[in-house]
mmCIF file with all atom_site columns, C-alpha atoms in Angstrom:
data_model
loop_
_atom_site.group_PDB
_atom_site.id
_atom_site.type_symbol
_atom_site.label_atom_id
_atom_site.label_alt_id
_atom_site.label_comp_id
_atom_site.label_asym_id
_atom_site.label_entity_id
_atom_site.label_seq_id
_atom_site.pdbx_PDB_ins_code
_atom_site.Cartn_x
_atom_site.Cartn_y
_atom_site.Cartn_z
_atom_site.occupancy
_atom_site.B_iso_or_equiv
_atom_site.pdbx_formal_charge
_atom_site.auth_seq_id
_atom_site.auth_comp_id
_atom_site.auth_asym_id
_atom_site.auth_atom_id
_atom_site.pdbx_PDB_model_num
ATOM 1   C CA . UNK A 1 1   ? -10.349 58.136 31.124  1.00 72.00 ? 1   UNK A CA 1
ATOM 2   C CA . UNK A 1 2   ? -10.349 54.410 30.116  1.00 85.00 ? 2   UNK A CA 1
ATOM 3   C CA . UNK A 1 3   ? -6.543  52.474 29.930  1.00 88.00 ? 3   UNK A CA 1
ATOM 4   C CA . UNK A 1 4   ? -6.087  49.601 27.712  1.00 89.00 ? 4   UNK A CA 1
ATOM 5   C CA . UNK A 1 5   ? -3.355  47.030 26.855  1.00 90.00 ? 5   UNK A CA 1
ATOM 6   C CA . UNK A 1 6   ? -3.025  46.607 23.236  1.00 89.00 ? 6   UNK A CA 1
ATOM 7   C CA . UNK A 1 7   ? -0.623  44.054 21.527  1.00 89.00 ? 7   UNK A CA 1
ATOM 8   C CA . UNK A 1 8   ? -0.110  44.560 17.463  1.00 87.00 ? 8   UNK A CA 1
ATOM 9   C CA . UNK A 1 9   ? 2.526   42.839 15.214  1.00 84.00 ? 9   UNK A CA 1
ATOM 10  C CA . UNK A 1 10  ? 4.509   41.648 18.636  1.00 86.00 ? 10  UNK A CA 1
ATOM 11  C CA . UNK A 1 11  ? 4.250   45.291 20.011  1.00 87.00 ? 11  UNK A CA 1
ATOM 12  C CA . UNK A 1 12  ? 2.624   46.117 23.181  1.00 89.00 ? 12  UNK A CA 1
ATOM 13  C CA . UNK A 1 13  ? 1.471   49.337 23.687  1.00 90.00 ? 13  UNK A CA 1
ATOM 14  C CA . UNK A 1 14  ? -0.661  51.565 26.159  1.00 88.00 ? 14  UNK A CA 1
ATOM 15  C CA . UNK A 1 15  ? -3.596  53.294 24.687  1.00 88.00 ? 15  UNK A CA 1
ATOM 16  C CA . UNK A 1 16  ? -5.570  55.598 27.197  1.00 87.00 ? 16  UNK A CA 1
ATOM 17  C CA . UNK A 1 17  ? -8.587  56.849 26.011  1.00 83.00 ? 17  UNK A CA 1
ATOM 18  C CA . UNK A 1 18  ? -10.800 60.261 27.010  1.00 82.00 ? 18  UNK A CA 1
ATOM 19  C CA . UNK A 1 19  ? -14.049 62.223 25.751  1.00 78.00 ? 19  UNK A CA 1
ATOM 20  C CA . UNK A 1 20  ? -12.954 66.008 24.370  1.00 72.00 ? 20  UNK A CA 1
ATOM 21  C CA . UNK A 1 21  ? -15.665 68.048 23.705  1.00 74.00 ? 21  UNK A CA 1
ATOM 22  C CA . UNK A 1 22  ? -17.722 65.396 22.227  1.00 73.00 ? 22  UNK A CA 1
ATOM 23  C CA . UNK A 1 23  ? -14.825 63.352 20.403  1.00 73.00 ? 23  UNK A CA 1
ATOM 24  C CA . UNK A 1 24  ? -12.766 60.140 21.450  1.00 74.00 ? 24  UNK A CA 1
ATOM 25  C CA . UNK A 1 25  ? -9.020  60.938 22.070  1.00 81.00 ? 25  UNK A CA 1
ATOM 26  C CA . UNK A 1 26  ? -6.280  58.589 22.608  1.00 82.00 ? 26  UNK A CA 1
ATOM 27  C CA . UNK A 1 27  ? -3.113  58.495 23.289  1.00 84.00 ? 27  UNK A CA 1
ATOM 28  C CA . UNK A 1 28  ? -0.748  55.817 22.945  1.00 86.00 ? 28  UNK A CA 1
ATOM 29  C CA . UNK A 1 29  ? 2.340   54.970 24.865  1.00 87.00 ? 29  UNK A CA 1
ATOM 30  C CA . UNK A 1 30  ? 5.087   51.843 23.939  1.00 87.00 ? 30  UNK A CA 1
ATOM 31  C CA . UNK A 1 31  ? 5.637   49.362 26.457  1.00 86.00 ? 31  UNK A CA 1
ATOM 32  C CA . UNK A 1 32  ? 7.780   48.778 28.976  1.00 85.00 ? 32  UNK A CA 1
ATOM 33  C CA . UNK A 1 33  ? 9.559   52.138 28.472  1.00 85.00 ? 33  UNK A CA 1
ATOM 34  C CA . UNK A 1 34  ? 6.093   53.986 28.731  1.00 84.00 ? 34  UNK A CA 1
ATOM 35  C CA . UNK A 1 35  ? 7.107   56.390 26.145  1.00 85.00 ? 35  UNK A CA 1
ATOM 36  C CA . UNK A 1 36  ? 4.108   58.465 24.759  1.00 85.00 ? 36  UNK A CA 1
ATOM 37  C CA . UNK A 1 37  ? 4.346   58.470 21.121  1.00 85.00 ? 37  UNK A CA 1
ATOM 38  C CA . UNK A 1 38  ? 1.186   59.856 20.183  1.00 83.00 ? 38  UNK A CA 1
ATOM 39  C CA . UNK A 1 39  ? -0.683  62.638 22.407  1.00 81.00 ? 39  UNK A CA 1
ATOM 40  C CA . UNK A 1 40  ? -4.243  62.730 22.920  1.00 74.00 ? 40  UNK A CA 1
ATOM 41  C CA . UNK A 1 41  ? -5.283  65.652 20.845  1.00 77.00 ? 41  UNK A CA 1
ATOM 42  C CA . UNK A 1 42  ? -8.695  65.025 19.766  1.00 77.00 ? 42  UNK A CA 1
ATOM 43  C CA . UNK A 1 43  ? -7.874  62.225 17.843  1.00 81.00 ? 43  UNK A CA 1
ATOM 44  C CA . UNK A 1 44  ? -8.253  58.810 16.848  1.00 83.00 ? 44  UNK A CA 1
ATOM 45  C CA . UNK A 1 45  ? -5.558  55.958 16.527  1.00 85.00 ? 45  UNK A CA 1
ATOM 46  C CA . UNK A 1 46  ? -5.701  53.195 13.314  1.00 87.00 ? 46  UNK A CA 1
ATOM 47  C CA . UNK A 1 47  ? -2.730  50.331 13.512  1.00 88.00 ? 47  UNK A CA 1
ATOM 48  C CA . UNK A 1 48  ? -1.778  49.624 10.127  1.00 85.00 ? 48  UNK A CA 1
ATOM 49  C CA . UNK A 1 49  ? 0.421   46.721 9.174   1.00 81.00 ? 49  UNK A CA 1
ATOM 50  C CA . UNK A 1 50  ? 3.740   48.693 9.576   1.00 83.00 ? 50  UNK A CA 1
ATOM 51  C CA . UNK A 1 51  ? 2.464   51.877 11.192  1.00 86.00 ? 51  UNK A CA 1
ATOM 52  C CA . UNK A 1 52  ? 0.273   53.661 13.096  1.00 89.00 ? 52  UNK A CA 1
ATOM 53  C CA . UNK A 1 53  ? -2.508  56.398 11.657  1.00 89.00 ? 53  UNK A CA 1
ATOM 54  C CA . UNK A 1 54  ? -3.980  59.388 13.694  1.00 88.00 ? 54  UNK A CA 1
ATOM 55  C CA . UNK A 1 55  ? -6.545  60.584 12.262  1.00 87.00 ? 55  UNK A CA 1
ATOM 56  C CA . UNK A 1 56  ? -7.842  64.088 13.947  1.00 82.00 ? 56  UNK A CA 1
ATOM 57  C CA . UNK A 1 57  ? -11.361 64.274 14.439  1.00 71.00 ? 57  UNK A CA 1
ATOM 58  C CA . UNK A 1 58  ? -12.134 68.409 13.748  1.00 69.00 ? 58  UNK A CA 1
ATOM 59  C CA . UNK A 1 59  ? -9.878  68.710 10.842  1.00 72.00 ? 59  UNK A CA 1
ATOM 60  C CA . UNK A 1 60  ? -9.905  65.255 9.243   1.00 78.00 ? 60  UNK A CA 1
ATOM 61  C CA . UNK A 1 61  ? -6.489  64.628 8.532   1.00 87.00 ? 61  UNK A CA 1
ATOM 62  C CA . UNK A 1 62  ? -4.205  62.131 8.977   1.00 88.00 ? 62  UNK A CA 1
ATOM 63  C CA . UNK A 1 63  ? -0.670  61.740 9.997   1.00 88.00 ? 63  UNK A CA 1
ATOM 64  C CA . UNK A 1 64  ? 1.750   58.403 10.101  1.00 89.00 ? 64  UNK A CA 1
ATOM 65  C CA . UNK A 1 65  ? 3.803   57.304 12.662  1.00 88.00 ? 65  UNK A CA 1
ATOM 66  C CA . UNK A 1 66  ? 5.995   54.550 13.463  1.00 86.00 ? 66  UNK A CA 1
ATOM 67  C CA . UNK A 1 67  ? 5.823   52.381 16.195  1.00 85.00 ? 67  UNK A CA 1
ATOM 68  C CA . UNK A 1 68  ? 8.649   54.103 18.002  1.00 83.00 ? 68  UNK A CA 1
ATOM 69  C CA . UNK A 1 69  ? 6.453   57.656 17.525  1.00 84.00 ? 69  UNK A CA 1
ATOM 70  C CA . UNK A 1 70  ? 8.608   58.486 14.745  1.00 87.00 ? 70  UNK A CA 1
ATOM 71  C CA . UNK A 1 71  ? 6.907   60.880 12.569  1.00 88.00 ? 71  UNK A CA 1
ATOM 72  C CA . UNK A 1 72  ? 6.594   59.274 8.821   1.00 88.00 ? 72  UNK A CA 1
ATOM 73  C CA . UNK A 1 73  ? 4.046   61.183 6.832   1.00 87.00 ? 73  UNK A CA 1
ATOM 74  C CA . UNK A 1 74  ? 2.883   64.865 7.860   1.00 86.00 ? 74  UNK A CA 1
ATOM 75  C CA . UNK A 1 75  ? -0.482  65.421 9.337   1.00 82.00 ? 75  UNK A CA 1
ATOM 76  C CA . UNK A 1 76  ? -1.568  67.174 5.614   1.00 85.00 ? 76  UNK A CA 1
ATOM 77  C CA . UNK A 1 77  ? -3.473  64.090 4.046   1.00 87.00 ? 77  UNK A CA 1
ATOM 78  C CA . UNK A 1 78  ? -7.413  63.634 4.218   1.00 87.00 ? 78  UNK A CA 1
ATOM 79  C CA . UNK A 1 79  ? -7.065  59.810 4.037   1.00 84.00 ? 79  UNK A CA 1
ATOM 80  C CA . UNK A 1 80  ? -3.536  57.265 4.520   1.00 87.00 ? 80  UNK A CA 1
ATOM 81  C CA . UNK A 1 81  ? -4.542  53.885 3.432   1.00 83.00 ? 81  UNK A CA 1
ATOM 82  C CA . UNK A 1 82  ? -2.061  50.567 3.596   1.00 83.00 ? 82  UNK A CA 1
ATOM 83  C CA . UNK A 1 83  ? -2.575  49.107 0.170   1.00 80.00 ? 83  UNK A CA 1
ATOM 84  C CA . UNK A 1 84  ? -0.160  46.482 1.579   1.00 76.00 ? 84  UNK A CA 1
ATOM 85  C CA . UNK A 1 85  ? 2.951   45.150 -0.483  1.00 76.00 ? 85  UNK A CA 1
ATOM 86  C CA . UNK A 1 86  ? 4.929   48.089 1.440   1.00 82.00 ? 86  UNK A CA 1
ATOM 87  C CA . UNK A 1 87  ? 2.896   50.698 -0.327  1.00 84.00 ? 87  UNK A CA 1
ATOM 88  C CA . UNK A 1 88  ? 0.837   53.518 1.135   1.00 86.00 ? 88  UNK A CA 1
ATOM 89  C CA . UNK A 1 89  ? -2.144  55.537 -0.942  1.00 86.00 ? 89  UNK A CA 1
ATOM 90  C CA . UNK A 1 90  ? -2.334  59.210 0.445   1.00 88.00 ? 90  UNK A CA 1
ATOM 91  C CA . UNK A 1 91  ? -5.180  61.513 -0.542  1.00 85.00 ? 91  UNK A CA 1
ATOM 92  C CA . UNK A 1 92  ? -5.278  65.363 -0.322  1.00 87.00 ? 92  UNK A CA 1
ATOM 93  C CA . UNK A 1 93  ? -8.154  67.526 -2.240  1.00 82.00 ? 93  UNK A CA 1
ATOM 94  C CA . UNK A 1 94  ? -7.705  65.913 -5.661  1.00 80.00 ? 94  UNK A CA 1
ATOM 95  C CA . UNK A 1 95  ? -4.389  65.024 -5.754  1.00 84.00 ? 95  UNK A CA 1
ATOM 96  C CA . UNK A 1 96  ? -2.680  61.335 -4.314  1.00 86.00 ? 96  UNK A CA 1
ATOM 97  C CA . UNK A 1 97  ? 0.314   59.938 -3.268  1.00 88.00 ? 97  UNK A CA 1
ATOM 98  C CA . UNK A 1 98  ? 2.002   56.368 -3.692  1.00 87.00 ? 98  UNK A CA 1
ATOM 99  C CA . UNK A 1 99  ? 4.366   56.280 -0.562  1.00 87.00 ? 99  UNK A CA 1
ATOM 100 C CA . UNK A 1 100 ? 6.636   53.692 0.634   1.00 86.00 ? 100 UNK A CA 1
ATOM 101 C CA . UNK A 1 101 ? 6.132   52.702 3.947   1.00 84.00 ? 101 UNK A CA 1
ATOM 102 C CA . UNK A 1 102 ? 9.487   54.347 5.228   1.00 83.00 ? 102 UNK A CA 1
ATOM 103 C CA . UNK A 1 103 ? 7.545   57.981 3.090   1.00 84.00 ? 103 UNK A CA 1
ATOM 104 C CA . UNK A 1 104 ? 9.670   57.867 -0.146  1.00 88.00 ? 104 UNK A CA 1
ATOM 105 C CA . UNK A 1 105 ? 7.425   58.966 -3.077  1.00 90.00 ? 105 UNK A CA 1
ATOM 106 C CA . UNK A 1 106 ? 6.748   56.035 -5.769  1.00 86.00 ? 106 UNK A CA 1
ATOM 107 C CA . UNK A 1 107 ? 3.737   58.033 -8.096  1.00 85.00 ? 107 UNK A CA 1
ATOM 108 C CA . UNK A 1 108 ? 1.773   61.181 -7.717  1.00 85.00 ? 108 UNK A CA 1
ATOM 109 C CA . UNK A 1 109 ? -1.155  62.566 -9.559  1.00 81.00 ? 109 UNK A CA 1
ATOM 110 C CA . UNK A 1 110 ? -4.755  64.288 -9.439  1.00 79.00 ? 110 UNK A CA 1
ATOM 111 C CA . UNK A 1 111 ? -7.590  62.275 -9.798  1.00 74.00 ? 111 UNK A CA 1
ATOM 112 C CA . UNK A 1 112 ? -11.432 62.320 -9.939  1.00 69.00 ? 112 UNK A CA 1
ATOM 113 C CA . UNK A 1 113 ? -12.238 59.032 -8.530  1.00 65.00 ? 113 UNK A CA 1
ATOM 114 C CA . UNK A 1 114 ? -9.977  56.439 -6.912  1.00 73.00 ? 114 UNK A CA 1
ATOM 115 C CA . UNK A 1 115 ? -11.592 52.989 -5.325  1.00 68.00 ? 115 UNK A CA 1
ATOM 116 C CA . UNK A 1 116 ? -9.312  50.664 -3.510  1.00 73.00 ? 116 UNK A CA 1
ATOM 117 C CA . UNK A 1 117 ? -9.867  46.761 -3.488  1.00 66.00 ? 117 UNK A CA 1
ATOM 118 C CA . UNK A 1 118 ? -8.345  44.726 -1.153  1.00 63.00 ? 118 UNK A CA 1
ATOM 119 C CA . UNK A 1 119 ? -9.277  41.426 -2.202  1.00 57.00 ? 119 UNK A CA 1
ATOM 120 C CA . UNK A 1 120 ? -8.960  38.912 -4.038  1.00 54.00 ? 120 UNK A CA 1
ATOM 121 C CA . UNK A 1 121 ? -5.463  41.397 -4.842  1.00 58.00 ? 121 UNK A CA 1
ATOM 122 C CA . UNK A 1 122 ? -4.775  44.429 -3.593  1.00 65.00 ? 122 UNK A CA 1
ATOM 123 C CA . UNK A 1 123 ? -5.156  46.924 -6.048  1.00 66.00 ? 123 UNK A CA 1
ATOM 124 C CA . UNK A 1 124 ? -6.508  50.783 -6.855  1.00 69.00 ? 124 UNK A CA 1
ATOM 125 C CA . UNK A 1 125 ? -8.544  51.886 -9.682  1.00 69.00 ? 125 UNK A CA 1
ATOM 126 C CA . UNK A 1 126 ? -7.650  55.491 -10.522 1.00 69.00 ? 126 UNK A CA 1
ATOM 127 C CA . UNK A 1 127 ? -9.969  57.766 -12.816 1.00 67.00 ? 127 UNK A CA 1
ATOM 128 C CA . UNK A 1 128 ? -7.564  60.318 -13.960 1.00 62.00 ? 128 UNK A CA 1
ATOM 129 C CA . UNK A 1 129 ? -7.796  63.920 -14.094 1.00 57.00 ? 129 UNK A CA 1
ATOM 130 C CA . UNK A 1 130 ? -5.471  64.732 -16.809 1.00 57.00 ? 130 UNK A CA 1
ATOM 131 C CA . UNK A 1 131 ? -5.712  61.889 -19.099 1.00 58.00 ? 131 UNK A CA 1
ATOM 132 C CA . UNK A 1 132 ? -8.639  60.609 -20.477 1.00 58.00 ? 132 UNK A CA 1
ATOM 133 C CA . UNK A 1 133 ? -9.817  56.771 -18.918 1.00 65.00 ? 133 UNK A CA 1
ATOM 134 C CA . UNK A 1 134 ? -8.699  54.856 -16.201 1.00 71.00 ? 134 UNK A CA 1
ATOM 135 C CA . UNK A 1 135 ? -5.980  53.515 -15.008 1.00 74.00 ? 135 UNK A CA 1
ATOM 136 C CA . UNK A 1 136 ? -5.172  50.225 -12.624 1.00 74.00 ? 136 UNK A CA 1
ATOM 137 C CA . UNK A 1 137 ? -2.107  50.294 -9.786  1.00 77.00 ? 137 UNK A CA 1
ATOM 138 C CA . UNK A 1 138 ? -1.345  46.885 -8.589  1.00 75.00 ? 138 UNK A CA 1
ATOM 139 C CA . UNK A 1 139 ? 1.163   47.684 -5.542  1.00 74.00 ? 139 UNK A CA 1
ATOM 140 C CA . UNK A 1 140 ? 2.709   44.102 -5.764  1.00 72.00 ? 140 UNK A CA 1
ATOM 141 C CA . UNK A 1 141 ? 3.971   45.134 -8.923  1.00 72.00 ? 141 UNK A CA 1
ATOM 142 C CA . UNK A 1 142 ? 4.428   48.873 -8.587  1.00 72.00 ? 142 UNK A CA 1
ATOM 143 C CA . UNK A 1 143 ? 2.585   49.461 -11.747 1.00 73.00 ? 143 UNK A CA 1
ATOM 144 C CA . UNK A 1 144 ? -0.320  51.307 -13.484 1.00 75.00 ? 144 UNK A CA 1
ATOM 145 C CA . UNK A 1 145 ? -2.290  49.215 -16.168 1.00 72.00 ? 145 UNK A CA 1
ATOM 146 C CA . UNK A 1 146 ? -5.024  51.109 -18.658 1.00 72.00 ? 146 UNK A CA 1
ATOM 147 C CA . UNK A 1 147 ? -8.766  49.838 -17.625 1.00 70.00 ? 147 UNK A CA 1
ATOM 148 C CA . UNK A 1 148 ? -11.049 48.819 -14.100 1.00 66.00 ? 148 UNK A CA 1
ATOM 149 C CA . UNK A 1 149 ? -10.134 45.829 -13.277 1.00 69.00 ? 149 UNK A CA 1
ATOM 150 C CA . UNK A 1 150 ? -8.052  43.310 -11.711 1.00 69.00 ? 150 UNK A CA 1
ATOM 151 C CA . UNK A 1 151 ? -8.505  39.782 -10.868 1.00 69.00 ? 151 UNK A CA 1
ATOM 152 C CA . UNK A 1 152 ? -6.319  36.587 -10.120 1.00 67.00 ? 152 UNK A CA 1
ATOM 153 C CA . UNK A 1 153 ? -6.424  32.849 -10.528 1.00 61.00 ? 153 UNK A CA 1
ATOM 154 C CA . UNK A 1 154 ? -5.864  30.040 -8.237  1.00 61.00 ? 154 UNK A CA 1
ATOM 155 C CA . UNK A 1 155 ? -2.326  29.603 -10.062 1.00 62.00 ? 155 UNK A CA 1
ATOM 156 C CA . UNK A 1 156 ? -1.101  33.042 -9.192  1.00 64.00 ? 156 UNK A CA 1
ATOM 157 C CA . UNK A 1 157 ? -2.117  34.022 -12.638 1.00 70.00 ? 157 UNK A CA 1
ATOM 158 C CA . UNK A 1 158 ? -3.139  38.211 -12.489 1.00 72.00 ? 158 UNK A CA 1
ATOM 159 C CA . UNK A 1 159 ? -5.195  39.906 -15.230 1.00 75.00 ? 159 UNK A CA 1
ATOM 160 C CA . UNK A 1 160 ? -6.237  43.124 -15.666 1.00 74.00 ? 160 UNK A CA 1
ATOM 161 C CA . UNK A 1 161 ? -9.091  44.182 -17.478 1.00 73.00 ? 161 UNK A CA 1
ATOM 162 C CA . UNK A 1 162 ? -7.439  46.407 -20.854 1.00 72.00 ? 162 UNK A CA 1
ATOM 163 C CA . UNK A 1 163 ? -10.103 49.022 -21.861 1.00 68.00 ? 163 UNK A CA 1
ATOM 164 C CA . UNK A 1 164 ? -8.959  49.975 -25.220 1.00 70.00 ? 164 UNK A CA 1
ATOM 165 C CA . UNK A 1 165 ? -8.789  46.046 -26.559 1.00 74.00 ? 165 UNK A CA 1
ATOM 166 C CA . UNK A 1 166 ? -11.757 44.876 -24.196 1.00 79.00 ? 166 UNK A CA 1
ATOM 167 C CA . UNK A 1 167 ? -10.478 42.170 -23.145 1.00 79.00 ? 167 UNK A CA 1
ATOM 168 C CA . UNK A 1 168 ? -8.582  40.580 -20.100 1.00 79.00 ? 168 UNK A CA 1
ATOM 169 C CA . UNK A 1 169 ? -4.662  40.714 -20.548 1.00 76.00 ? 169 UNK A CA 1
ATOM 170 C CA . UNK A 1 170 ? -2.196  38.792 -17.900 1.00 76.00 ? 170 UNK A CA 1
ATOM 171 C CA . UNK A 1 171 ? 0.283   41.297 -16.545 1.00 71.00 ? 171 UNK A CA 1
ATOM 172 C CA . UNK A 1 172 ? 3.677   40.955 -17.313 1.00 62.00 ? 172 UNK A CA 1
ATOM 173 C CA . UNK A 1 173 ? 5.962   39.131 -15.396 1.00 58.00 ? 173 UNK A CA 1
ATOM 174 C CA . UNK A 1 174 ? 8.705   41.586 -15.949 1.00 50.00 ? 174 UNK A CA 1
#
């Protein structure tokens, strides 16, 4: 077994690590009360921004916990990624998830394709099962624009590209 100290977002935290049949494991325990919140159970730990993600290494799913070891999401999802903004994209055969980050449901769908772009905006480009096209979900603005694209200006200016006119629109403000 190897022990380190790890500090994230002004938490400290206890993360042993140990080789199980070929995989890392960790486990993670919260300083100074040395509470384990996550086991070592073949598993790998990810700190997000406002949680932490486990993600199992012979099943490949991942689960969401808080830094107190508070379960948030269930370990069902094949991918949890912070699209920042508060928002979380979950992933499970062809169907995703738009969570909060406390696990309230914003938007769920099937899709055949989604991409995630973190910069220079966060943003997801979602290739629809049921609907002919793509669509665009900027988190900052909890909404879903037709077309591929986003981008922003220096000015705080954001634009998506609109597939049906061809052209770059500005988002609405409201």
């Amino acid at each position: 077994r190897q022990i380190e100290f790890v500090e994230h977002k002004g938490k400290y935290f206890l993360r042993t690590y140990e080789r199980i049949k070929g995989h890392m494991s960790n486990a993670l325990y919260t300083l100074p009360e040395g509470k384990c919140i996550i086991p070592s159970k073949n598993s790998y730990v990810v700190f997000l921004d406002y949680a932490i993600k486990v993600v199992y290494n012979r099943k490949k799913y991942s689960e969401l916990f808080s830094y107190d070891g508070e379960k948030i999401l269930p370990g069902v999802y094949n991918d949890i990624e912070d699209l920042g903004c508060g928002k979380l994209l979950t992933s499970y055969g062809d169907e995703y998830t738009i969570f909060t980050y406390e696990g309230k449901v914003i938007h769920s769908g099937k899709f055949e394709f989604v991409n995630t772009h973190k910069r220079p905006i966060n943003y997801c480009q979602f290739v629809l099962c049921d609907l002919i096209g793509a669509f665009v979900y900027i988190p900052r603005f909890n909404m879903f624009m037709p077309g591929y694209e986003v981008r922003g200006s220096e000015t705080g200016k954001v634009e998506y590209y609109d597939l049906a006119n061809e052209r770059w629109e500005e988002l609405p403000e409201d």
